Coordinates of C-alpha atoms in Angstrom, one line a residue:
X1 CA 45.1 -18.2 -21.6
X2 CA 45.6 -16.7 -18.0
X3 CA 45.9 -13.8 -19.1
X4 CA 42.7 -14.0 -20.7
X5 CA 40.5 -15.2 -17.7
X6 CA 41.9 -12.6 -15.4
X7 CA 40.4 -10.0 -18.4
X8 CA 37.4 -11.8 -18.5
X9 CA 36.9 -12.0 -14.8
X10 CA 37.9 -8.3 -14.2
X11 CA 35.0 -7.4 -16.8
X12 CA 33.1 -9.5 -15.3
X13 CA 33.4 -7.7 -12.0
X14 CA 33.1 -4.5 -13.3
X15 CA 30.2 -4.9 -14.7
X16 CA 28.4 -6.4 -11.5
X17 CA 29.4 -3.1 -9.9
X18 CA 28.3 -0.7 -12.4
X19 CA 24.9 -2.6 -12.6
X20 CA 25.2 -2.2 -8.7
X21 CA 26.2 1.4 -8.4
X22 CA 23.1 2.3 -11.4
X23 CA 20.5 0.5 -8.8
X24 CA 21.8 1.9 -6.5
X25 CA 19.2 4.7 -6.3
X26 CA 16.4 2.5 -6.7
X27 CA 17.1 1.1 -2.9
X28 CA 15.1 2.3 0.4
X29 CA 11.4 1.7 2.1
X30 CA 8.6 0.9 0.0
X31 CA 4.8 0.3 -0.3
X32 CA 4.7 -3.1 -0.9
X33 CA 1.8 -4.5 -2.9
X34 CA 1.5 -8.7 -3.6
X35 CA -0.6 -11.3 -3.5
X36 CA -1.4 -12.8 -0.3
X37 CA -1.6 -16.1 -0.9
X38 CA 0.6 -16.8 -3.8
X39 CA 2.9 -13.8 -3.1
X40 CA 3.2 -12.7 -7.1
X41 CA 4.4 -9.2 -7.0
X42 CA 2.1 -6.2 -8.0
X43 CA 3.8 -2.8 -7.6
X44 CA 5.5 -1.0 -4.9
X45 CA 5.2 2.9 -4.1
X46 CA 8.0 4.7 -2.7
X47 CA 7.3 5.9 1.3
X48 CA 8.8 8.0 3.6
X49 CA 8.1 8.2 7.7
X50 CA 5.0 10.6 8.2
X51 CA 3.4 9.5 4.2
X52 CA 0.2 8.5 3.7
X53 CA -1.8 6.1 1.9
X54 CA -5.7 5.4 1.4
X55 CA -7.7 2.2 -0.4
X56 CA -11.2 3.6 -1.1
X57 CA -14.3 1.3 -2.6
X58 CA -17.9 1.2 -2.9
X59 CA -19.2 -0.6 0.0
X60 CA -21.1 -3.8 -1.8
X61 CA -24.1 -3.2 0.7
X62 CA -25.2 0.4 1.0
X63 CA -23.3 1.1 -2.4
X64 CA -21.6 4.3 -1.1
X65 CA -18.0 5.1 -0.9
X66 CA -15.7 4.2 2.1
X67 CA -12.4 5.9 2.0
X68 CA -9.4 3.7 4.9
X69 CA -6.3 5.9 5.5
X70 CA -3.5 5.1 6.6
X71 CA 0.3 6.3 7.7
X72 CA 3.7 5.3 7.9
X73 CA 4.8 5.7 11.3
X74 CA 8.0 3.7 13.1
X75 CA 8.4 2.0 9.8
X76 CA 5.0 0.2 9.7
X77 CA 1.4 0.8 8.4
X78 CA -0.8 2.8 11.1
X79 CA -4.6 2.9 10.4
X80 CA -5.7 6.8 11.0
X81 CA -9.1 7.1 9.9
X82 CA -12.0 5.7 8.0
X83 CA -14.4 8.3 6.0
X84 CA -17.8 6.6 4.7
X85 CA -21.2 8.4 4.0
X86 CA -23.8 5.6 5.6
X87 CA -24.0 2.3 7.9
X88 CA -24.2 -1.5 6.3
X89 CA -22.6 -5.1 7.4
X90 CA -18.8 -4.3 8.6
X91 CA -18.7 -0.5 8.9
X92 CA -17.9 0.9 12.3
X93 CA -21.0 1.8 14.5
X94 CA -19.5 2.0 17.7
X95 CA -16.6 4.0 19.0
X96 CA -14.0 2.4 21.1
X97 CA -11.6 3.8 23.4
X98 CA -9.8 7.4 22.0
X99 CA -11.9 7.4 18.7
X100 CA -13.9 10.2 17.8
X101 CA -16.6 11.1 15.3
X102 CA -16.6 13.7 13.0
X103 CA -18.6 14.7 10.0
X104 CA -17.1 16.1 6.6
X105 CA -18.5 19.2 4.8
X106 CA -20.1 16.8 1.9
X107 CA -21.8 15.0 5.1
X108 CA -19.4 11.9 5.5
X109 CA -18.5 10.6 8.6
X110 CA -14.9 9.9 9.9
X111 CA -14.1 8.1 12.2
X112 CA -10.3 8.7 13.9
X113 CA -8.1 8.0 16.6
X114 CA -7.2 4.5 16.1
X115 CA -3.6 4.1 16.4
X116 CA -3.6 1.3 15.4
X117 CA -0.4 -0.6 13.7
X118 CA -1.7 -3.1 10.2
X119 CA 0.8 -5.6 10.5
X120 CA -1.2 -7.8 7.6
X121 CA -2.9 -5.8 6.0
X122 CA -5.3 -7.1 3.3
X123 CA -7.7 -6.0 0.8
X124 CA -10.0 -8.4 -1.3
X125 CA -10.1 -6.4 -4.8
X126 CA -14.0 -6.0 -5.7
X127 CA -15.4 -7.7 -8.7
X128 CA -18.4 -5.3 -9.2
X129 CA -16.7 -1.9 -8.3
X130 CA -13.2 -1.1 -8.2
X131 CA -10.8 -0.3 -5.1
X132 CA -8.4 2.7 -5.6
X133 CA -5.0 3.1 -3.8
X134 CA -3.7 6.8 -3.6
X135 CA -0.2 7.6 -2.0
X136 CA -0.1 10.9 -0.5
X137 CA -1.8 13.1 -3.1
X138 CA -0.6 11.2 -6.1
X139 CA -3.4 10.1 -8.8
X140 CA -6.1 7.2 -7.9
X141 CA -4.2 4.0 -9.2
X142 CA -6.6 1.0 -9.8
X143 CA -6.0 -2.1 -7.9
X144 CA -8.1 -3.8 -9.9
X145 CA -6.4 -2.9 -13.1
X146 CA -3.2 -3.5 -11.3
X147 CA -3.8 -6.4 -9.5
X148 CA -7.0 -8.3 -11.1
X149 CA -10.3 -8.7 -9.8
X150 CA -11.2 -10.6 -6.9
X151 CA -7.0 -10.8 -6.1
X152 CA -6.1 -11.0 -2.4
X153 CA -3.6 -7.9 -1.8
X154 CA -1.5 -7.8 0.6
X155 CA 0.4 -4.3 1.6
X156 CA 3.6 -4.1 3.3
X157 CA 5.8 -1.5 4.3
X158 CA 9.3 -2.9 4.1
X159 CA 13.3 -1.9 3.1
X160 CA 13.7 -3.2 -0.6
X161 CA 17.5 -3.5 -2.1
X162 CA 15.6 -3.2 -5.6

């Protein structure tokens, strides 16, 4: 009978290694996607230091697109620039301290130089158009296939075990 639970217990053991060895691999710092106020989990998006990310929409106003990037600096989210095409309620009209404005060739304007860490950041998924996450120059993926619409996301940059 001994015998036997030392076999079962060994087995036991060995198989919580081999289940940690295989995810093993899956471990490091990820794009963290949930919802903000319940905290269900949506998707994560592997990230190195110096990646980038962007969340692009139709502003509900003036109906054009707004494109916010972002980039992983000193493991956290940095805002780097926002690229939108014309003014309505909560777009930037006024520069503040090292921001600058420049125009794209297809006549957007980007506004850069922010520097400026997203420690909670938090994107309300649109009920009449879609918001679209891209990670460095992967494919648009659809936040409001992925997350539902009207879903409070939250992004985080963070080390998962996972």
């Amino acid at each position: 009978m001994r015998r036997k639970c030392v076999c079962l217990g060994l087995a036991a053991l060995l198989l919580g290694l081999l289940a940690l060895l295989t995810s093993w691999e899956c471990h490091g710092w990820y794009l963290v996607l949930r919802n903000a106020d319940t905290g269900q989990y949506y998707g994560r998006y592997a990230m190195d230091e110096g990646d980038w990310f962007s969340v692009s929409f139709v502003h509900s106003v003036n109906k054009s697109p707004v494109t916010d990037c972002y980039q992983i600096r000193d493991r956290a989210i940095y805002v780097e620039k926002t690229i939108y095409y014309d003014f309505g309620a909560g777009v930037q009209t006024q520069l503040e301290g090292e921001e600058t404005l420049s125009y794209g060739e297809d006549g957007s304007m980007i506004v850069s130089g922010f520097d400026r860490e997203m420690p909670d950041l938090t994107y309300f998924v649109g009920t009449v158009s879609d918001h679209t996450l891209t990670v460095n120059d992967g494919e648009p993926v659809s936040l409001r296939a992925l997350c539902g619409r009207s879903s409070k996301v939250r992004f985080r940059y963070q080390f998962c075990w996972f």
